[in-house]
Amino acid sequence: MALQKKVDTWKLKKWFTVYAPKEFNNAVIGEMPANDDKSAMGRTIKVGLDFITHNPSHAYTNAKFKIVSVEGNAAHTKLVEMEQLNSYIRSLVRRYRSIAYTVQKLEAKDGTKLVAKMIAITRGRTTHSKIRGLHKEMEEFVGSFVENSDLGSLINAINEGRLQTELTAKLNHIAPISKVELKKLEVH
């Protein structure tokens, strides 16, 4: 009986360079091994947003990308999810503060379906009626903001902080706001 030579399957794999979508300037996310192009398709990769944007203020945000096309050794992705770390959100929520939280299913101008989860934190304790007012105002503002922008401009507005700044200014007449954050954005 002859000994069969065992082939190392790891050496047979190809390495693919993974690129972020055009909203993130096609930045290199990393590299990954796969047997072939077909097995690389559909994989998801989660990276810190600060790694892509080189902005330290994005250190508490993770972005999840899904590989949608492979050309040669380049794997191109689309955004699936952006999420704030739970530890960051917990650091914002302290005693003697109130929270207004919304979950909305929205559709962007280009037809992209989204789920946006926003959180607004007040500077002090606030009455329940004011929290309901904050909740209603947040839903109206975020709904109109998303409907009037495509996915690329929405992601830029979130990364630059324009959405959060404009929403804070809009909510301050109801109750003093310390922070408004996009807790999670899911792209369907």
JSON list of C-alpha atoms in Angstrom, two decimals:
[
{"chain": "A", "resi": 1, "resn": "MET", "atom": "CA", "xyz": [0.00, 0.00, 0.00]},
{"chain": "A", "resi": 2, "resn": "ALA", "atom": "CA", "xyz": [1.51, 3.27, -1.14]},
{"chain": "A", "resi": 3, "resn": "LEU", "atom": "CA", "xyz": [1.38, 6.36, 1.01]},
{"chain": "A", "resi": 4, "resn": "GLN", "atom": "CA", "xyz": [-0.83, 9.08, -0.42]},
{"chain": "A", "resi": 5, "resn": "LYS", "atom": "CA", "xyz": [0.55, 12.57, -0.40]},
{"chain": "A", "resi": 6, "resn": "LYS", "atom": "CA", "xyz": [-1.72, 14.94, 1.53]},
{"chain": "A", "resi": 7, "resn": "VAL", "atom": "CA", "xyz": [-2.29, 18.27, -0.22]},
{"chain": "A", "resi": 8, "resn": "ASP", "atom": "CA", "xyz": [-2.43, 21.34, 2.00]},
{"chain": "A", "resi": 9, "resn": "THR", "atom": "CA", "xyz": [-5.75, 23.00, 1.10]},
{"chain": "A", "resi": 10, "resn": "TRP", "atom": "CA", "xyz": [-4.56, 26.31, 2.55]},
{"chain": "A", "resi": 11, "resn": "LYS", "atom": "CA", "xyz": [-1.93, 26.62, -0.21]},
{"chain": "A", "resi": 12, "resn": "LEU", "atom": "CA", "xyz": [-4.60, 26.19, -2.88]},
{"chain": "A", "resi": 13, "resn": "LYS", "atom": "CA", "xyz": [-6.53, 29.28, -1.75]},
{"chain": "A", "resi": 14, "resn": "LYS", "atom": "CA", "xyz": [-6.37, 32.62, -3.57]},
{"chain": "A", "resi": 15, "resn": "TRP", "atom": "CA", "xyz": [-5.97, 35.91, -1.72]},
{"chain": "A", "resi": 16, "resn": "PHE", "atom": "CA", "xyz": [-8.43, 38.69, -2.52]},
{"chain": "A", "resi": 17, "resn": "THR", "atom": "CA", "xyz": [-8.01, 42.38, -1.71]},
{"chain": "A", "resi": 18, "resn": "VAL", "atom": "CA", "xyz": [-11.30, 43.70, -0.30]},
{"chain": "A", "resi": 19, "resn": "TYR", "atom": "CA", "xyz": [-12.38, 47.24, -1.22]},
{"chain": "A", "resi": 20, "resn": "ALA", "atom": "CA", "xyz": [-15.00, 49.44, 0.43]},
{"chain": "A", "resi": 21, "resn": "PRO", "atom": "CA", "xyz": [-17.79, 50.92, -1.75]},
{"chain": "A", "resi": 22, "resn": "LYS", "atom": "CA", "xyz": [-17.46, 54.26, -3.55]},
{"chain": "A", "resi": 23, "resn": "GLU", "atom": "CA", "xyz": [-19.14, 56.07, -0.62]},
{"chain": "A", "resi": 24, "resn": "PHE", "atom": "CA", "xyz": [-15.93, 55.30, 1.31]},
{"chain": "A", "resi": 25, "resn": "ASN", "atom": "CA", "xyz": [-13.62, 56.22, -1.63]},
{"chain": "A", "resi": 26, "resn": "ASN", "atom": "CA", "xyz": [-12.95, 52.54, -2.50]},
{"chain": "A", "resi": 27, "resn": "ALA", "atom": "CA", "xyz": [-10.57, 52.25, 0.47]},
{"chain": "A", "resi": 28, "resn": "VAL", "atom": "CA", "xyz": [-8.84, 48.94, 1.05]},
{"chain": "A", "resi": 29, "resn": "ILE", "atom": "CA", "xyz": [-10.51, 47.10, 3.94]},
{"chain": "A", "resi": 30, "resn": "GLY", "atom": "CA", "xyz": [-8.17, 44.14, 4.00]},
{"chain": "A", "resi": 31, "resn": "GLU", "atom": "CA", "xyz": [-7.34, 40.82, 2.41]},
{"chain": "A", "resi": 32, "resn": "MET", "atom": "CA", "xyz": [-9.03, 37.46, 2.68]},
{"chain": "A", "resi": 33, "resn": "PRO", "atom": "CA", "xyz": [-8.42, 33.94, 1.36]},
{"chain": "A", "resi": 34, "resn": "ALA", "atom": "CA", "xyz": [-10.97, 31.96, -0.62]},
{"chain": "A", "resi": 35, "resn": "ASN", "atom": "CA", "xyz": [-10.98, 28.85, -2.80]},
{"chain": "A", "resi": 36, "resn": "ASP", "atom": "CA", "xyz": [-12.39, 30.69, -5.81]},
{"chain": "A", "resi": 37, "resn": "ASP", "atom": "CA", "xyz": [-14.42, 33.76, -6.83]},
{"chain": "A", "resi": 38, "resn": "LYS", "atom": "CA", "xyz": [-17.73, 32.07, -6.11]},
{"chain": "A", "resi": 39, "resn": "SER", "atom": "CA", "xyz": [-16.83, 31.19, -2.52]},
{"chain": "A", "resi": 40, "resn": "ALA", "atom": "CA", "xyz": [-15.78, 34.81, -1.85]},
{"chain": "A", "resi": 41, "resn": "MET", "atom": "CA", "xyz": [-19.16, 36.20, -2.94]},
{"chain": "A", "resi": 42, "resn": "GLY", "atom": "CA", "xyz": [-21.63, 36.98, -0.15]},
{"chain": "A", "resi": 43, "resn": "ARG", "atom": "CA", "xyz": [-19.10, 37.05, 2.69]},
{"chain": "A", "resi": 44, "resn": "THR", "atom": "CA", "xyz": [-19.39, 39.86, 5.23]},
{"chain": "A", "resi": 45, "resn": "ILE", "atom": "CA", "xyz": [-16.51, 41.81, 6.74]},
{"chain": "A", "resi": 46, "resn": "LYS", "atom": "CA", "xyz": [-16.79, 43.98, 9.85]},
{"chain": "A", "resi": 47, "resn": "VAL", "atom": "CA", "xyz": [-14.22, 46.76, 10.36]},
{"chain": "A", "resi": 48, "resn": "GLY", "atom": "CA", "xyz": [-13.91, 49.88, 12.45]},
{"chain": "A", "resi": 49, "resn": "LEU", "atom": "CA", "xyz": [-15.00, 52.98, 10.56]},
{"chain": "A", "resi": 50, "resn": "ASP", "atom": "CA", "xyz": [-11.91, 54.86, 11.76]},
{"chain": "A", "resi": 51, "resn": "PHE", "atom": "CA", "xyz": [-9.76, 52.33, 9.85]},
{"chain": "A", "resi": 52, "resn": "ILE", "atom": "CA", "xyz": [-11.45, 53.38, 6.60]},
{"chain": "A", "resi": 53, "resn": "THR", "atom": "CA", "xyz": [-11.93, 57.13, 7.15]},
{"chain": "A", "resi": 54, "resn": "HIS", "atom": "CA", "xyz": [-8.74, 57.73, 9.18]},
{"chain": "A", "resi": 55, "resn": "ASN", "atom": "CA", "xyz": [-10.85, 59.87, 11.50]},
{"chain": "A", "resi": 56, "resn": "PRO", "atom": "CA", "xyz": [-10.36, 59.14, 15.23]},
{"chain": "A", "resi": 57, "resn": "SER", "atom": "CA", "xyz": [-13.87, 60.37, 16.04]},
{"chain": "A", "resi": 58, "resn": "HIS", "atom": "CA", "xyz": [-15.18, 57.28, 14.21]},
{"chain": "A", "resi": 59, "resn": "ALA", "atom": "CA", "xyz": [-13.37, 54.93, 16.61]},
{"chain": "A", "resi": 60, "resn": "TYR", "atom": "CA", "xyz": [-16.66, 53.85, 18.23]},
{"chain": "A", "resi": 61, "resn": "THR", "atom": "CA", "xyz": [-18.37, 52.94, 14.96]},
{"chain": "A", "resi": 62, "resn": "ASN", "atom": "CA", "xyz": [-18.23, 49.59, 13.18]},
{"chain": "A", "resi": 63, "resn": "ALA", "atom": "CA", "xyz": [-19.17, 49.09, 9.55]},
{"chain": "A", "resi": 64, "resn": "LYS", "atom": "CA", "xyz": [-20.20, 45.77, 8.04]},
{"chain": "A", "resi": 65, "resn": "PHE", "atom": "CA", "xyz": [-19.66, 45.19, 4.32]},
{"chain": "A", "resi": 66, "resn": "LYS", "atom": "CA", "xyz": [-20.83, 42.38, 2.04]},
{"chain": "A", "resi": 67, "resn": "ILE", "atom": "CA", "xyz": [-18.86, 41.24, -1.00]},
{"chain": "A", "resi": 68, "resn": "VAL", "atom": "CA", "xyz": [-21.03, 41.69, -4.10]},
{"chain": "A", "resi": 69, "resn": "SER", "atom": "CA", "xyz": [-18.56, 41.30, -6.99]},
{"chain": "A", "resi": 70, "resn": "VAL", "atom": "CA", "xyz": [-15.11, 39.86, -7.63]},
{"chain": "A", "resi": 71, "resn": "GLU", "atom": "CA", "xyz": [-12.86, 41.00, -10.49]},
{"chain": "A", "resi": 72, "resn": "GLY", "atom": "CA", "xyz": [-9.52, 39.22, -10.60]},
{"chain": "A", "resi": 73, "resn": "ASN", "atom": "CA", "xyz": [-8.04, 39.55, -7.12]},
{"chain": "A", "resi": 74, "resn": "ALA", "atom": "CA", "xyz": [-10.25, 42.53, -6.18]},
{"chain": "A", "resi": 75, "resn": "ALA", "atom": "CA", "xyz": [-13.40, 41.96, -4.14]},
{"chain": "A", "resi": 76, "resn": "HIS", "atom": "CA", "xyz": [-15.87, 44.88, -4.15]},
{"chain": "A", "resi": 77, "resn": "THR", "atom": "CA", "xyz": [-18.37, 45.39, -1.37]},
{"chain": "A", "resi": 78, "resn": "LYS", "atom": "CA", "xyz": [-21.56, 47.20, -0.42]},
{"chain": "A", "resi": 79, "resn": "LEU", "atom": "CA", "xyz": [-22.48, 48.62, 2.98]},
{"chain": "A", "resi": 80, "resn": "VAL", "atom": "CA", "xyz": [-24.77, 46.38, 5.00]},
{"chain": "A", "resi": 81, "resn": "GLU", "atom": "CA", "xyz": [-24.66, 48.00, 8.45]},
{"chain": "A", "resi": 82, "resn": "MET", "atom": "CA", "xyz": [-23.12, 50.82, 10.48]},
{"chain": "A", "resi": 83, "resn": "GLU", "atom": "CA", "xyz": [-23.35, 50.54, 14.25]},
{"chain": "A", "resi": 84, "resn": "GLN", "atom": "CA", "xyz": [-22.11, 52.42, 17.31]},
{"chain": "A", "resi": 85, "resn": "LEU", "atom": "CA", "xyz": [-20.44, 50.26, 19.93]},
{"chain": "A", "resi": 86, "resn": "ASN", "atom": "CA", "xyz": [-22.65, 49.47, 22.92]},
{"chain": "A", "resi": 87, "resn": "SER", "atom": "CA", "xyz": [-19.91, 50.60, 25.29]},
{"chain": "A", "resi": 88, "resn": "TYR", "atom": "CA", "xyz": [-19.94, 54.05, 23.65]},
{"chain": "A", "resi": 89, "resn": "ILE", "atom": "CA", "xyz": [-23.72, 54.36, 23.92]},
{"chain": "A", "resi": 90, "resn": "ARG", "atom": "CA", "xyz": [-23.58, 53.26, 27.58]},
{"chain": "A", "resi": 91, "resn": "SER", "atom": "CA", "xyz": [-20.95, 55.92, 28.29]},
{"chain": "A", "resi": 92, "resn": "LEU", "atom": "CA", "xyz": [-23.36, 58.60, 27.02]},
{"chain": "A", "resi": 93, "resn": "VAL", "atom": "CA", "xyz": [-26.34, 57.44, 29.06]},
{"chain": "A", "resi": 94, "resn": "ARG", "atom": "CA", "xyz": [-25.86, 58.45, 32.67]},
{"chain": "A", "resi": 95, "resn": "ARG", "atom": "CA", "xyz": [-27.98, 59.20, 35.71]},
{"chain": "A", "resi": 96, "resn": "TYR", "atom": "CA", "xyz": [-30.32, 62.18, 35.58]},
{"chain": "A", "resi": 97, "resn": "ARG", "atom": "CA", "xyz": [-30.56, 62.09, 31.81]},
{"chain": "A", "resi": 98, "resn": "SER", "atom": "CA", "xyz": [-33.41, 61.06, 29.56]},
{"chain": "A", "resi": 99, "resn": "ILE", "atom": "CA", "xyz": [-33.30, 59.16, 26.27]},
{"chain": "A", "resi": 100, "resn": "ALA", "atom": "CA", "xyz": [-35.46, 59.36, 23.16]},
{"chain": "A", "resi": 101, "resn": "TYR", "atom": "CA", "xyz": [-35.01, 56.39, 20.85]},
{"chain": "A", "resi": 102, "resn": "THR", "atom": "CA", "xyz": [-36.51, 55.78, 17.40]},
{"chain": "A", "resi": 103, "resn": "VAL", "atom": "CA", "xyz": [-36.50, 52.86, 14.99]},
{"chain": "A", "resi": 104, "resn": "GLN", "atom": "CA", "xyz": [-37.65, 53.69, 11.46]},
{"chain": "A", "resi": 105, "resn": "LYS", "atom": "CA", "xyz": [-37.96, 51.75, 8.22]},
{"chain": "A", "resi": 106, "resn": "LEU", "atom": "CA", "xyz": [-37.14, 54.24, 5.48]},
{"chain": "A", "resi": 107, "resn": "GLU", "atom": "CA", "xyz": [-36.48, 54.43, 1.77]},
{"chain": "A", "resi": 108, "resn": "ALA", "atom": "CA", "xyz": [-33.82, 56.71, 0.27]},
{"chain": "A", "resi": 109, "resn": "LYS", "atom": "CA", "xyz": [-34.28, 58.76, -2.89]},
{"chain": "A", "resi": 110, "resn": "ASP", "atom": "CA", "xyz": [-32.48, 56.10, -4.96]},
{"chain": "A", "resi": 111, "resn": "GLY", "atom": "CA", "xyz": [-34.85, 53.36, -3.73]},
{"chain": "A", "resi": 112, "resn": "THR", "atom": "CA", "xyz": [-32.52, 51.84, -1.11]},
{"chain": "A", "resi": 113, "resn": "LYS", "atom": "CA", "xyz": [-34.42, 50.45, 1.87]},
{"chain": "A", "resi": 114, "resn": "LEU", "atom": "CA", "xyz": [-32.94, 51.33, 5.28]},
{"chain": "A", "resi": 115, "resn": "VAL", "atom": "CA", "xyz": [-33.60, 50.86, 8.96]},
{"chain": "A", "resi": 116, "resn": "ALA", "atom": "CA", "xyz": [-32.34, 53.81, 11.02]},
{"chain": "A", "resi": 117, "resn": "LYS", "atom": "CA", "xyz": [-32.08, 53.62, 14.81]},
{"chain": "A", "resi": 118, "resn": "MET", "atom": "CA", "xyz": [-31.46, 57.05, 16.34]},
{"chain": "A", "resi": 119, "resn": "ILE", "atom": "CA", "xyz": [-30.87, 57.98, 19.96]},
{"chain": "A", "resi": 120, "resn": "ALA", "atom": "CA", "xyz": [-31.10, 61.44, 21.55]},
{"chain": "A", "resi": 121, "resn": "ILE", "atom": "CA", "xyz": [-29.81, 62.08, 25.06]},
{"chain": "A", "resi": 122, "resn": "THR", "atom": "CA", "xyz": [-30.91, 65.11, 27.05]},
{"chain": "A", "resi": 123, "resn": "ARG", "atom": "CA", "xyz": [-28.73, 67.12, 29.42]},
{"chain": "A", "resi": 124, "resn": "GLY", "atom": "CA", "xyz": [-31.05, 66.54, 32.36]},
{"chain": "A", "resi": 125, "resn": "ARG", "atom": "CA", "xyz": [-34.18, 64.69, 33.30]},
{"chain": "A", "resi": 126, "resn": "THR", "atom": "CA", "xyz": [-37.07, 65.45, 31.00]},
{"chain": "A", "resi": 127, "resn": "THR", "atom": "CA", "xyz": [-40.80, 64.94, 31.30]},
{"chain": "A", "resi": 128, "resn": "HIS", "atom": "CA", "xyz": [-42.44, 62.11, 29.41]},
{"chain": "A", "resi": 129, "resn": "SER", "atom": "CA", "xyz": [-44.41, 64.51, 27.21]},
{"chain": "A", "resi": 130, "resn": "LYS", "atom": "CA", "xyz": [-41.16, 66.19, 26.08]},
{"chain": "A", "resi": 131, "resn": "ILE", "atom": "CA", "xyz": [-39.62, 62.79, 25.32]},
{"chain": "A", "resi": 132, "resn": "ARG", "atom": "CA", "xyz": [-42.66, 61.97, 23.17]},
{"chain": "A", "resi": 133, "resn": "GLY", "atom": "CA", "xyz": [-42.17, 65.33, 21.41]},
{"chain": "A", "resi": 134, "resn": "LEU", "atom": "CA", "xyz": [-38.48, 64.54, 20.83]},
{"chain": "A", "resi": 135, "resn": "HIS", "atom": "CA", "xyz": [-39.43, 61.12, 19.49]},
{"chain": "A", "resi": 136, "resn": "LYS", "atom": "CA", "xyz": [-42.00, 62.58, 17.07]},
{"chain": "A", "resi": 137, "resn": "GLU", "atom": "CA", "xyz": [-39.65, 65.36, 15.88]},
{"chain": "A", "resi": 138, "resn": "MET", "atom": "CA", "xyz": [-36.81, 62.85, 15.36]},
{"chain": "A", "resi": 139, "resn": "GLU", "atom": "CA", "xyz": [-39.01, 60.58, 13.25]},
{"chain": "A", "resi": 140, "resn": "GLU", "atom": "CA", "xyz": [-40.22, 63.47, 11.07]},
{"chain": "A", "resi": 141, "resn": "PHE", "atom": "CA", "xyz": [-36.77, 64.99, 10.55]},
{"chain": "A", "resi": 142, "resn": "VAL", "atom": "CA", "xyz": [-34.91, 61.72, 9.87]},
{"chain": "A", "resi": 143, "resn": "GLY", "atom": "CA", "xyz": [-37.70, 60.52, 7.56]},
{"chain": "A", "resi": 144, "resn": "SER", "atom": "CA", "xyz": [-37.58, 63.68, 5.43]},
{"chain": "A", "resi": 145, "resn": "PHE", "atom": "CA", "xyz": [-33.75, 63.77, 5.50]},
{"chain": "A", "resi": 146, "resn": "VAL", "atom": "CA", "xyz": [-33.45, 60.20, 4.20]},
{"chain": "A", "resi": 147, "resn": "GLU", "atom": "CA", "xyz": [-36.20, 60.58, 1.60]},
{"chain": "A", "resi": 148, "resn": "ASN", "atom": "CA", "xyz": [-34.45, 63.64, 0.12]},
{"chain": "A", "resi": 149, "resn": "SER", "atom": "CA", "xyz": [-30.99, 62.06, -0.17]},
{"chain": "A", "resi": 150, "resn": "ASP", "atom": "CA", "xyz": [-29.52, 59.02, -1.88]},
{"chain": "A", "resi": 151, "resn": "LEU", "atom": "CA", "xyz": [-27.47, 56.41, -0.02]},
{"chain": "A", "resi": 152, "resn": "GLY", "atom": "CA", "xyz": [-24.08, 57.98, -0.85]},
{"chain": "A", "resi": 153, "resn": "SER", "atom": "CA", "xyz": [-25.00, 61.46, 0.36]},
{"chain": "A", "resi": 154, "resn": "LEU", "atom": "CA", "xyz": [-26.71, 60.00, 3.45]},
{"chain": "A", "resi": 155, "resn": "ILE", "atom": "CA", "xyz": [-23.56, 58.08, 4.44]},
{"chain": "A", "resi": 156, "resn": "ASN", "atom": "CA", "xyz": [-21.45, 61.21, 3.88]},
{"chain": "A", "resi": 157, "resn": "ALA", "atom": "CA", "xyz": [-23.86, 63.25, 6.04]},
{"chain": "A", "resi": 158, "resn": "ILE", "atom": "CA", "xyz": [-23.63, 60.67, 8.82]},
{"chain": "A", "resi": 159, "resn": "ASN", "atom": "CA", "xyz": [-19.83, 60.40, 8.63]},
{"chain": "A", "resi": 160, "resn": "GLU", "atom": "CA", "xyz": [-19.39, 64.19, 8.62]},
{"chain": "A", "resi": 161, "resn": "GLY", "atom": "CA", "xyz": [-21.90, 64.55, 11.49]},
{"chain": "A", "resi": 162, "resn": "ARG", "atom": "CA", "xyz": [-24.26, 66.81, 9.51]},
{"chain": "A", "resi": 163, "resn": "LEU", "atom": "CA", "xyz": [-27.33, 64.67, 10.19]},
{"chain": "A", "resi": 164, "resn": "GLN", "atom": "CA", "xyz": [-26.64, 64.59, 13.93]},
{"chain": "A", "resi": 165, "resn": "THR", "atom": "CA", "xyz": [-25.86, 68.34, 14.13]},
{"chain": "A", "resi": 166, "resn": "GLU", "atom": "CA", "xyz": [-28.97, 69.38, 12.21]},
{"chain": "A", "resi": 167, "resn": "LEU", "atom": "CA", "xyz": [-31.14, 67.05, 14.30]},
{"chain": "A", "resi": 168, "resn": "THR", "atom": "CA", "xyz": [-29.66, 68.40, 17.55]},
{"chain": "A", "resi": 169, "resn": "ALA", "atom": "CA", "xyz": [-30.48, 71.97, 16.45]},
{"chain": "A", "resi": 170, "resn": "LYS", "atom": "CA", "xyz": [-34.00, 70.87, 15.55]},
{"chain": "A", "resi": 171, "resn": "LEU", "atom": "CA", "xyz": [-34.59, 69.14, 18.92]},
{"chain": "A", "resi": 172, "resn": "ASN", "atom": "CA", "xyz": [-33.06, 71.78, 21.21]},
{"chain": "A", "resi": 173, "resn": "HIS", "atom": "CA", "xyz": [-36.27, 73.86, 21.25]},
{"chain": "A", "resi": 174, "resn": "ILE", "atom": "CA", "xyz": [-38.09, 70.96, 22.95]},
{"chain": "A", "resi": 175, "resn": "ALA", "atom": "CA", "xyz": [-35.44, 70.03, 25.55]},
{"chain": "A", "resi": 176, "resn": "PRO", "atom": "CA", "xyz": [-31.69, 70.69, 25.92]},
{"chain": "A", "resi": 177, "resn": "ILE", "atom": "CA", "xyz": [-29.88, 67.91, 24.04]},
{"chain": "A", "resi": 178, "resn": "SER", "atom": "CA", "xyz": [-26.39, 66.72, 24.94]},
{"chain": "A", "resi": 179, "resn": "LYS", "atom": "CA", "xyz": [-25.90, 64.20, 22.14]},
{"chain": "A", "resi": 180, "resn": "VAL", "atom": "CA", "xyz": [-27.69, 62.75, 19.11]},
{"chain": "A", "resi": 181, "resn": "GLU", "atom": "CA", "xyz": [-26.25, 59.59, 17.58]},
{"chain": "A", "resi": 182, "resn": "LEU", "atom": "CA", "xyz": [-27.16, 57.15, 14.86]},
{"chain": "A", "resi": 183, "resn": "LYS", "atom": "CA", "xyz": [-27.06, 53.96, 16.92]},
{"chain": "A", "resi": 184, "resn": "LYS", "atom": "CA", "xyz": [-27.48, 51.68, 13.93]},
{"chain": "A", "resi": 185, "resn": "LEU", "atom": "CA", "xyz": [-28.10, 51.92, 10.18]},
{"chain": "A", "resi": 186, "resn": "GLU", "atom": "CA", "xyz": [-29.10, 48.76, 8.32]},
{"chain": "A", "resi": 187, "resn": "VAL", "atom": "CA", "xyz": [-29.11, 48.78, 4.51]},
{"chain": "A", "resi": 188, "resn": "HIS", "atom": "CA", "xyz": [-31.40, 46.22, 2.82]}
]
